[in-house]
Amino acid sequence: MQGDLMISSRKNFHKVYDLTERVLPDNIDDKCPTQQQHIRYLITSYLRANGIGQASEMSYLLKNTNKLITSELKDMQSNNELVQVSVNGQIYYALPNALSLLSKPIHSQLKILSPFDNLLIQRKRMEHLFDFDYKIECYTPAAKRKYGYFSLPILWDSKLVARMDCKADKKSATLHINHLFFEEGFSFNDDFEAAFSKALIIVQM
């Protein structure tokens, strides 16, 4: 988190760390940013990745940053660098150009998400924005699991509509779908089936 060490390479799933000065190219500016530069970076990088956000979300897992982020958000809004939007009765911040994306047509793309995807990692945020209650049940006793050992949420047409519990058999190169659960109110249709089939082919590749 501090940048004292960096990842120089990966061997299988193992990360190899080294001193930062031996990993960074010589032309990279490694001067320590000011506190304000650091906070503004946290805000803008979060909003570029997530579209909208609140101070509590931007300071997630970052100690002693919430008050600083809250203050900088107000300053950036007063300078027209950010805009406020209301979603389900709560105030969020966004970069001004983010709102232009709302005018773009939504394509019926289907994505099978990792439980650690940026969209999912903050469970309360996801539940408020998408009304999607999610947890990884691999740590739950088998008898108490509702959706399976390691269910993967499915995003389709800008909504979280289903979750899939699956397992890959590497020896036979086969992906087994143990359970496929649809969210309440979702109607299975031909468009979803075609998009889901296409996504499964990509996963198997």
CSV table of C-alpha atoms in Angstrom, one decimal:
chain,number,residue,atom,x,y,z
A,1,MET,CA,0.0,0.0,0.0
A,2,GLN,CA,2.9,2.4,0.7
A,3,GLY,CA,5.0,1.6,-2.4
A,4,ASP,CA,8.1,0.5,-0.4
A,5,LEU,CA,7.9,-2.8,-2.3
A,6,MET,CA,6.6,-3.6,-5.8
A,7,ILE,CA,5.8,-6.7,-7.7
A,8,SER,CA,8.6,-7.5,-10.1
A,9,SER,CA,7.1,-10.7,-11.5
A,10,ARG,CA,4.7,-13.5,-10.9
A,11,LYS,CA,5.4,-17.2,-10.8
A,12,ASN,CA,2.1,-19.1,-11.2
A,13,PHE,CA,0.0,-17.5,-8.5
A,14,HIS,CA,2.9,-16.3,-6.4
A,15,LYS,CA,4.0,-12.7,-6.5
A,16,VAL,CA,7.7,-11.8,-6.4
A,17,TYR,CA,8.4,-8.6,-4.6
A,18,ASP,CA,11.5,-6.3,-4.9
A,19,LEU,CA,12.6,-2.9,-3.7
A,20,THR,CA,10.7,-0.2,-5.6
A,21,GLU,CA,13.8,1.5,-6.9
A,22,ARG,CA,14.8,-1.7,-8.7
A,23,VAL,CA,11.4,-2.1,-10.3
A,24,LEU,CA,10.4,1.4,-11.4
A,25,PRO,CA,11.9,2.7,-14.7
A,26,ASP,CA,14.3,5.6,-14.3
A,27,ASN,CA,11.9,8.1,-15.9
A,28,ILE,CA,9.2,7.7,-13.3
A,29,ASP,CA,8.8,10.6,-10.9
A,30,ASP,CA,9.0,9.0,-7.4
A,31,LYS,CA,8.8,12.1,-5.3
A,32,CYS,CA,6.3,11.8,-2.5
A,33,PRO,CA,3.1,13.6,-3.3
A,34,THR,CA,1.6,16.1,-1.0
A,35,GLN,CA,-1.4,15.1,1.2
A,36,GLN,CA,-3.8,17.0,-1.1
A,37,GLN,CA,-2.4,15.4,-4.2
A,38,HIS,CA,-2.7,12.0,-2.6
A,39,ILE,CA,-6.3,12.6,-1.6
A,40,ARG,CA,-7.3,14.0,-5.0
A,41,TYR,CA,-5.7,11.0,-6.7
A,42,LEU,CA,-7.8,8.6,-4.5
A,43,ILE,CA,-11.0,10.5,-5.4
A,44,THR,CA,-10.4,10.8,-9.1
A,45,SER,CA,-9.1,7.2,-9.6
A,46,TYR,CA,-12.0,5.8,-7.7
A,47,LEU,CA,-14.6,7.8,-9.7
A,48,ARG,CA,-13.0,6.9,-13.0
A,49,ALA,CA,-13.3,3.2,-12.1
A,50,ASN,CA,-16.7,3.3,-10.4
A,51,GLY,CA,-18.6,6.2,-11.9
A,52,ILE,CA,-20.1,7.5,-8.7
A,53,GLY,CA,-19.0,7.3,-5.1
A,54,GLN,CA,-19.2,8.5,-1.5
A,55,ALA,CA,-16.4,9.4,0.9
A,56,SER,CA,-16.9,6.2,2.9
A,57,GLU,CA,-16.4,4.1,-0.2
A,58,MET,CA,-13.3,6.0,-1.4
A,59,SER,CA,-11.7,5.6,2.0
A,60,TYR,CA,-12.5,1.8,2.1
A,61,LEU,CA,-9.6,0.0,3.8
A,62,LEU,CA,-7.5,3.3,3.9
A,63,LYS,CA,-7.0,4.4,7.4
A,64,ASN,CA,-7.4,8.1,8.4
A,65,THR,CA,-8.5,9.3,5.0
A,66,ASN,CA,-12.3,9.6,5.4
A,67,LYS,CA,-12.3,13.2,6.8
A,68,LEU,CA,-9.6,14.3,4.3
A,69,ILE,CA,-11.6,12.9,1.4
A,70,THR,CA,-14.9,14.4,2.6
A,71,SER,CA,-13.2,17.9,2.8
A,72,GLU,CA,-11.6,17.6,-0.6
A,73,LEU,CA,-14.9,16.4,-2.2
A,74,LYS,CA,-16.5,19.6,-1.1
A,75,ASP,CA,-13.7,21.7,-2.4
A,76,MET,CA,-13.7,19.9,-5.7
A,77,GLN,CA,-17.4,20.3,-6.1
A,78,SER,CA,-17.2,24.0,-5.3
A,79,ASN,CA,-14.6,24.3,-8.1
A,80,ASN,CA,-16.9,22.4,-10.5
A,81,GLU,CA,-14.5,19.6,-10.7
A,82,LEU,CA,-17.2,17.2,-9.4
A,83,VAL,CA,-21.0,17.1,-9.5
A,84,GLN,CA,-23.4,15.6,-7.0
A,85,VAL,CA,-26.0,13.1,-8.0
A,86,SER,CA,-28.8,11.5,-6.0
A,87,VAL,CA,-29.3,7.7,-6.2
A,88,ASN,CA,-32.1,6.0,-4.2
A,89,GLY,CA,-32.2,8.9,-1.8
A,90,GLN,CA,-28.4,9.1,-1.2
A,91,ILE,CA,-25.9,11.7,-2.4
A,92,TYR,CA,-23.0,10.5,-4.6
A,93,TYR,CA,-20.2,12.4,-6.3
A,94,ALA,CA,-19.2,12.0,-10.0
A,95,LEU,CA,-16.8,13.5,-12.5
A,96,PRO,CA,-18.7,15.9,-14.8
A,97,ASN,CA,-17.9,13.9,-18.0
A,98,ALA,CA,-19.3,10.7,-16.3
A,99,LEU,CA,-22.9,11.9,-16.8
A,100,SER,CA,-22.4,12.0,-20.6
A,101,LEU,CA,-22.2,8.2,-20.5
A,102,LEU,CA,-25.8,8.0,-19.5
A,103,SER,CA,-26.8,9.1,-23.0
A,104,LYS,CA,-25.0,6.2,-24.6
A,105,PRO,CA,-27.2,3.2,-25.6
A,106,ILE,CA,-27.0,0.2,-23.3
A,107,HIS,CA,-26.0,-3.0,-25.1
A,108,SER,CA,-27.2,-6.3,-23.8
A,109,GLN,CA,-23.7,-7.5,-22.8
A,110,LEU,CA,-23.4,-10.2,-20.2
A,111,LYS,CA,-20.5,-10.5,-17.8
A,112,ILE,CA,-19.8,-13.3,-15.4
A,113,LEU,CA,-18.1,-11.5,-12.5
A,114,SER,CA,-15.5,-12.5,-10.0
A,115,PRO,CA,-16.6,-12.1,-6.4
A,116,PHE,CA,-13.6,-9.6,-6.1
A,117,ASP,CA,-14.7,-7.4,-9.0
A,118,ASN,CA,-14.7,-3.7,-8.2
A,119,LEU,CA,-18.4,-3.6,-8.6
A,120,LEU,CA,-18.9,-6.3,-5.9
A,121,ILE,CA,-16.1,-5.8,-3.4
A,122,GLN,CA,-18.1,-3.3,-1.3
A,123,ARG,CA,-21.2,-5.3,-0.4
A,124,LYS,CA,-23.2,-2.5,1.1
A,125,ARG,CA,-22.7,-0.3,-1.9
A,126,MET,CA,-23.8,-3.0,-4.2
A,127,GLU,CA,-26.9,-3.7,-2.2
A,128,HIS,CA,-27.9,-0.1,-2.2
A,129,LEU,CA,-27.3,0.6,-5.9
A,130,PHE,CA,-28.4,-2.8,-7.3
A,131,ASP,CA,-30.6,-4.3,-4.5
A,132,PHE,CA,-28.3,-7.3,-4.7
A,133,ASP,CA,-27.4,-9.1,-1.5
A,134,TYR,CA,-24.2,-11.1,-2.0
A,135,LYS,CA,-21.7,-13.1,0.0
A,136,ILE,CA,-19.1,-15.7,-0.8
A,137,GLU,CA,-20.4,-18.9,0.8
A,138,CYS,CA,-17.2,-21.0,0.7
A,139,TYR,CA,-16.7,-20.1,4.3
A,140,THR,CA,-20.3,-21.1,5.2
A,141,PRO,CA,-21.1,-24.7,6.3
A,142,ALA,CA,-22.4,-26.6,3.3
A,143,ALA,CA,-25.8,-27.3,4.9
A,144,LYS,CA,-26.3,-23.5,5.3
A,145,ARG,CA,-25.3,-22.4,1.8
A,146,LYS,CA,-28.0,-20.8,-0.3
A,147,TYR,CA,-26.4,-20.4,-3.6
A,148,GLY,CA,-23.3,-22.7,-3.6
A,149,TYR,CA,-19.7,-22.9,-2.7
A,150,PHE,CA,-18.4,-20.0,-4.9
A,151,SER,CA,-21.3,-18.4,-6.8
A,152,LEU,CA,-20.5,-15.8,-9.5
A,153,PRO,CA,-22.8,-12.9,-10.0
A,154,ILE,CA,-24.0,-12.3,-13.6
A,155,LEU,CA,-24.4,-8.7,-14.9
A,156,TRP,CA,-26.7,-8.3,-17.9
A,157,ASP,CA,-28.1,-5.2,-19.5
A,158,SER,CA,-26.8,-3.1,-16.5
A,159,LYS,CA,-28.5,-5.2,-13.9
A,160,LEU,CA,-27.3,-8.1,-11.6
A,161,VAL,CA,-29.8,-10.7,-12.7
A,162,ALA,CA,-28.4,-14.1,-11.6
A,163,ARG,CA,-25.7,-16.0,-9.9
A,164,MET,CA,-23.9,-19.1,-11.0
A,165,ASP,CA,-22.2,-21.8,-8.9
A,166,CYS,CA,-19.8,-23.6,-11.2
A,167,LYS,CA,-16.7,-25.7,-11.1
A,168,ALA,CA,-14.0,-26.3,-13.7
A,169,ASP,CA,-12.8,-29.9,-14.5
A,170,LYS,CA,-9.3,-29.2,-15.8
A,171,LYS,CA,-8.6,-32.8,-16.8
A,172,SER,CA,-11.6,-32.9,-19.2
A,173,ALA,CA,-11.6,-29.1,-19.9
A,174,THR,CA,-15.2,-29.0,-18.9
A,175,LEU,CA,-17.1,-26.2,-17.0
A,176,HIS,CA,-19.8,-27.7,-14.8
A,177,ILE,CA,-22.7,-25.4,-13.8
A,178,ASN,CA,-24.0,-26.8,-10.5
A,179,HIS,CA,-26.7,-24.2,-10.0
A,180,LEU,CA,-28.0,-21.2,-11.8
A,181,PHE,CA,-30.2,-18.9,-9.7
A,182,PHE,CA,-32.2,-16.0,-11.1
A,183,GLU,CA,-33.0,-12.9,-9.1
A,184,GLU,CA,-36.7,-12.2,-8.2
A,185,GLY,CA,-38.5,-10.4,-11.0
A,186,PHE,CA,-36.1,-11.5,-13.8
A,187,SER,CA,-37.7,-13.2,-16.8
A,188,PHE,CA,-35.5,-15.6,-18.7
A,189,ASN,CA,-35.6,-14.9,-22.4
A,190,ASP,CA,-33.9,-15.8,-25.7
A,191,ASP,CA,-31.7,-12.7,-25.6
A,192,PHE,CA,-30.3,-13.6,-22.2
A,193,GLU,CA,-29.8,-17.3,-23.3
A,194,ALA,CA,-27.8,-16.2,-26.3
A,195,ALA,CA,-25.6,-13.8,-24.3
A,196,PHE,CA,-25.1,-16.3,-21.5
A,197,SER,CA,-24.0,-19.0,-24.0
A,198,LYS,CA,-21.5,-16.6,-25.6
A,199,ALA,CA,-20.1,-15.7,-22.1
A,200,LEU,CA,-19.6,-19.3,-21.2
A,201,ILE,CA,-17.6,-19.9,-24.4
A,202,ILE,CA,-15.3,-17.1,-23.4
A,203,VAL,CA,-14.9,-18.5,-19.9
A,204,GLN,CA,-14.0,-21.9,-21.2
A,205,MET,CA,-11.4,-20.4,-23.5
